[in-house]
Amino acid sequence: MPLPLPRLRTVVLVTGAALLAKRALRRRIQDSPLWPLPALEEPISGRSERRSAAARRVLVTERTTPAEGVVRLRLEGSSLPAWQPGAHLDLVLPSGLVRQYSLCGDPAEPDTYTVATRLVEDGRGGSREVHELLHEGVEAEIHAPRNRFPLVEAPAYLFVVGGIGITPVLPMLRALSAAGADWRLLYGGRSRASMPFLDEVEKLGAESGRVTVVPEDEAGRPDTAAAVADTAQGTAVYCCGPEPLMDAVAAALPPGRTLHLERFTAATPSSAGSGPFEVELRRSGRTVRVAADQSVLAAVREEVPYVSYSCEQGFCGTCQQRVLEGEIDHRDELLTDSERDDTMLICVSRCRGERIVLDL
């Protein structure tokens, strides 16, 4: 039995609209900078153990203020991975920004992470989001901890810390105190009120005099050269804080000591490989020119606007890409030695030659 005329007209209109939408979608796909993509057995561009790990949801269950301008957050979740002193995690902020914060709680406490951050008024907005938007009862997204500042075995330890740099060091001090190890801490800051976890730090070293606190408004800047010089052969020297503090410690380090640094900002890039070069995007069949004053990320985004990125300082790993050919000038503070063999963070790293090929 034939359809009534009104119903037939409706079917024709719906079918026609669907066909037009399908054609429009096909045109959008074909106009995409990544069309057509060669078929690979395993598309691996930008993949790493870090990025393939599933994000986890945590709940802010406690928020405190351990110093002026500093917020401490207790994050609780289900089956959270274990971690060791010196580790940090990626915190996905409400805006989608990804920022890294050192874990300053107790590794033995299950399903709980603790982080602390200082408000940076002239920063890039991450610390302000934490201070203004992450309160008790708010859910957040994180990625599993990783550790590029591990506590190594040594006959003795010296920690030189500035301000919020105490966060990765605090779990180390607890562990070393519990083990009866030989350690000392030189802790500087603008004032006592601005130095987070000061009470706990002083208690850890109260009986042995291991802790020297130097508030700048009372005693000036700490004498890092004297502290480093007064170390025994084999001492592990750990430093975390402002760049000038770490530079001073590195310059004063005597032979026979090992130096471990944790940076909050990207190190000053080397001048090697700073000239222009070409980047071939193998899977999309494009080649882009990277100017001497331009990042690979910026150049690539002109051809591939939706390539993933976040921090633009070589910390978060969001822009990590597989390198198929070419010599990499690594300028990040994140990748492991094995990852550096064939991947790069295109927000900061460059090419040491004239051409590099990405699996993109």
CSV table of N, CA and C in Angstrom, one decimal, residues 245-312:
chain,number,residue,atom,x,y,z
A,245,LEU,N,69.0,30.3,42.9
A,245,LEU,CA,69.4,29.4,44.0
A,245,LEU,C,70.1,28.1,43.4
A,246,MET,N,69.5,27.5,42.5
A,246,MET,CA,70.0,26.3,41.9
A,246,MET,C,71.3,26.6,41.1
A,247,ASP,N,71.4,27.7,40.5
A,247,ASP,CA,72.7,28.1,39.8
A,247,ASP,C,73.8,28.3,40.8
A,248,ALA,N,73.5,28.9,42.0
A,248,ALA,CA,74.5,29.1,43.0
A,248,ALA,C,75.0,27.8,43.6
A,249,VAL,N,74.1,26.9,43.8
A,249,VAL,CA,74.5,25.6,44.3
A,249,VAL,C,75.3,24.8,43.3
A,250,ALA,N,74.9,24.8,42.1
A,250,ALA,CA,75.7,24.1,41.0
A,250,ALA,C,77.1,24.7,40.9
A,251,ALA,N,77.2,26.0,41.0
A,251,ALA,CA,78.5,26.7,40.9
A,251,ALA,C,79.4,26.3,42.0
A,252,ALA,N,78.8,26.1,43.2
A,252,ALA,CA,79.7,25.9,44.4
A,252,ALA,C,79.9,24.4,44.7
A,253,LEU,N,79.4,23.5,43.9
A,253,LEU,CA,79.5,22.1,44.2
A,253,LEU,C,80.9,21.6,44.1
A,254,PRO,N,81.5,21.0,45.2
A,254,PRO,CA,82.9,20.5,45.1
A,254,PRO,C,82.9,19.2,44.4
A,255,PRO,N,84.0,18.7,43.9
A,255,PRO,CA,84.1,17.4,43.3
A,255,PRO,C,83.7,16.3,44.3
A,256,GLY,N,83.2,15.2,43.7
A,256,GLY,CA,82.9,14.1,44.6
A,256,GLY,C,81.5,14.1,45.2
A,257,ARG,N,80.7,15.1,44.8
A,257,ARG,CA,79.3,15.2,45.3
A,257,ARG,C,78.4,15.1,44.1
A,258,THR,N,77.2,14.6,44.3
A,258,THR,CA,76.3,14.5,43.2
A,258,THR,C,75.2,15.5,43.4
A,259,LEU,N,74.8,16.2,42.3
A,259,LEU,CA,73.8,17.2,42.4
A,259,LEU,C,72.5,16.8,41.8
A,260,HIS,N,71.3,17.0,42.5
A,260,HIS,CA,70.0,16.6,42.0
A,260,HIS,C,69.2,17.9,42.0
A,261,LEU,N,68.6,18.3,40.9
A,261,LEU,CA,67.8,19.5,40.8
A,261,LEU,C,66.4,19.2,40.4
A,262,GLU,N,65.5,20.0,40.9
A,262,GLU,CA,64.1,19.9,40.6
A,262,GLU,C,63.7,21.3,40.2
A,263,ARG,N,63.3,21.5,38.9
A,263,ARG,CA,63.0,22.9,38.4
A,263,ARG,C,61.5,23.1,38.4
A,264,PHE,N,61.1,24.3,38.6
A,264,PHE,CA,59.7,24.7,38.5
A,264,PHE,C,59.4,25.4,37.1
A,265,THR,N,60.5,25.8,36.5
A,265,THR,CA,60.4,26.5,35.2
A,265,THR,C,61.4,25.8,34.3
A,266,ALA,N,61.2,26.0,33.0
A,266,ALA,CA,62.1,25.3,32.0
A,266,ALA,C,63.5,26.0,32.2
A,267,ALA,N,64.5,25.1,32.0
A,267,ALA,CA,65.9,25.6,32.1
A,267,ALA,C,66.1,26.5,30.8
A,268,THR,N,67.1,27.4,30.9
A,268,THR,CA,67.4,28.2,29.8
A,268,THR,C,68.0,27.4,28.7
A,269,PRO,N,67.3,27.4,27.5
A,269,PRO,CA,67.8,26.5,26.4
A,269,PRO,C,69.2,26.8,25.9
A,270,SER,N,69.8,25.8,25.4
A,270,SER,CA,71.2,26.0,24.9
A,270,SER,C,71.1,26.7,23.5
A,271,SER,N,72.2,27.2,23.1
A,271,SER,CA,72.2,27.9,21.8
A,271,SER,C,72.4,26.9,20.7
A,272,ALA,N,72.8,25.7,21.0
A,272,ALA,CA,73.0,24.7,19.9
A,272,ALA,C,71.7,24.4,19.2
A,273,GLY,N,71.7,24.3,17.9
A,273,GLY,CA,70.6,24.0,17.1
A,273,GLY,C,69.5,25.0,17.1
A,274,SER,N,69.8,26.3,17.3
A,274,SER,CA,68.7,27.3,17.4
A,274,SER,C,68.3,27.8,16.1
A,275,GLY,N,69.0,27.5,15.0
A,275,GLY,CA,68.7,28.0,13.7
A,275,GLY,C,67.4,27.4,13.1
A,276,PRO,N,67.0,27.9,11.9
A,276,PRO,CA,65.8,27.3,11.3
A,276,PRO,C,66.0,25.9,10.7
A,277,PHE,N,64.9,25.2,10.6
A,277,PHE,CA,65.0,23.8,10.1
A,277,PHE,C,63.7,23.4,9.6
A,278,GLU,N,63.6,22.2,8.9
A,278,GLU,CA,62.4,21.7,8.3
A,278,GLU,C,61.8,20.6,9.2
A,279,VAL,N,60.5,20.5,9.3
A,279,VAL,CA,59.9,19.3,9.9
A,279,VAL,C,58.9,18.7,8.9
A,280,GLU,N,59.2,17.4,8.6
A,280,GLU,CA,58.3,16.7,7.8
A,280,GLU,C,57.3,16.0,8.6
A,281,LEU,N,56.0,16.1,8.3
A,281,LEU,CA,54.9,15.4,8.9
A,281,LEU,C,54.6,14.2,8.1
A,282,ARG,N,55.2,13.1,8.4
A,282,ARG,CA,55.2,11.9,7.5
A,282,ARG,C,53.8,11.4,7.2
A,283,ARG,N,52.9,11.3,8.2
A,283,ARG,CA,51.6,10.7,7.9
A,283,ARG,C,50.7,11.6,7.2
A,284,SER,N,50.9,12.9,7.3
A,284,SER,CA,50.0,13.9,6.6
A,284,SER,C,50.6,14.4,5.3
A,285,GLY,N,51.8,14.0,5.0
A,285,GLY,CA,52.4,14.4,3.8
A,285,GLY,C,52.8,15.9,3.6
A,286,ARG,N,53.0,16.5,4.7
A,286,ARG,CA,53.3,18.0,4.7
A,286,ARG,C,54.7,18.2,5.2
A,287,THR,N,55.3,19.3,4.9
A,287,THR,CA,56.6,19.8,5.4
A,287,THR,C,56.4,21.2,5.8
A,288,VAL,N,56.9,21.5,7.0
A,288,VAL,CA,56.8,22.9,7.5
A,288,VAL,C,58.1,23.4,7.9
A,289,ARG,N,58.3,24.7,7.8
A,289,ARG,CA,59.6,25.4,8.1
A,289,ARG,C,59.5,26.0,9.5
A,290,VAL,N,60.4,25.7,10.3
A,290,VAL,CA,60.5,26.2,11.7
A,290,VAL,C,61.5,27.3,11.7
A,291,ALA,N,61.1,28.5,12.0
A,291,ALA,CA,62.0,29.7,12.1
A,291,ALA,C,62.9,29.6,13.4
A,292,ALA,N,64.0,30.4,13.4
A,292,ALA,CA,64.9,30.3,14.5
A,292,ALA,C,64.2,30.8,15.8
A,293,ASP,N,63.2,31.7,15.7
A,293,ASP,CA,62.6,32.2,16.9
A,293,ASP,C,61.2,31.6,17.1
A,294,GLN,N,61.0,30.4,16.5
A,294,GLN,CA,59.6,29.7,16.5
A,294,GLN,C,59.8,28.3,17.1
A,295,SER,N,58.8,27.9,17.8
A,295,SER,CA,58.8,26.5,18.3
A,295,SER,C,58.3,25.6,17.2
A,296,VAL,N,58.6,24.3,17.3
A,296,VAL,CA,58.1,23.3,16.4
A,296,VAL,C,56.6,23.2,16.6
A,297,LEU,N,56.1,23.3,17.8
A,297,LEU,CA,54.7,23.3,18.0
A,297,LEU,C,54.0,24.4,17.2
A,298,ALA,N,54.5,25.6,17.3
A,298,ALA,CA,53.8,26.7,16.6
A,298,ALA,C,53.8,26.5,15.1
A,299,ALA,N,54.9,26.0,14.6
A,299,ALA,CA,55.0,25.8,13.1
A,299,ALA,C,54.0,24.6,12.7
A,300,VAL,N,54.0,23.6,13.5
A,300,VAL,CA,53.2,22.4,13.1
A,300,VAL,C,51.7,22.8,13.2
A,301,ARG,N,51.3,23.6,14.2
A,301,ARG,CA,49.9,24.0,14.3
A,301,ARG,C,49.4,24.8,13.2
A,302,GLU,N,50.3,25.4,12.4
A,302,GLU,CA,49.8,26.1,11.2
A,302,GLU,C,49.3,25.1,10.2
A,303,GLU,N,49.8,23.9,10.2
A,303,GLU,CA,49.3,22.8,9.3
A,303,GLU,C,48.3,21.9,10.0
A,304,VAL,N,48.5,21.7,11.3
A,304,VAL,CA,47.7,20.7,12.0
A,304,VAL,C,47.2,21.5,13.3
A,305,PRO,N,46.1,22.3,13.1
A,305,PRO,CA,45.7,23.2,14.2
A,305,PRO,C,45.3,22.5,15.4
A,306,TYR,N,44.9,21.2,15.4
A,306,TYR,CA,44.3,20.5,16.5
A,306,TYR,C,45.3,19.6,17.2
A,307,VAL,N,46.6,19.8,17.0
A,307,VAL,CA,47.6,19.0,17.6
A,307,VAL,C,47.6,19.3,19.1
A,308,SER,N,47.7,18.3,20.0
A,308,SER,CA,47.5,18.5,21.4
A,308,SER,C,48.8,19.2,22.0
A,309,TYR,N,48.5,20.1,23.0
A,309,TYR,CA,49.5,20.7,23.7
A,309,TYR,C,48.9,21.3,25.0
A,310,SER,N,49.7,21.7,26.0
A,310,SER,CA,49.2,22.4,27.1
A,310,SER,C,50.2,23.4,27.7
A,311,CYS,N,51.2,22.9,28.4
A,311,CYS,CA,52.1,23.8,29.2
A,311,CYS,C,53.0,24.7,28.4
A,312,GLU,N,53.4,24.2,27.2
A,312,GLU,CA,54.3,25.0,26.3
A,312,GLU,C,55.7,25.3,27.0
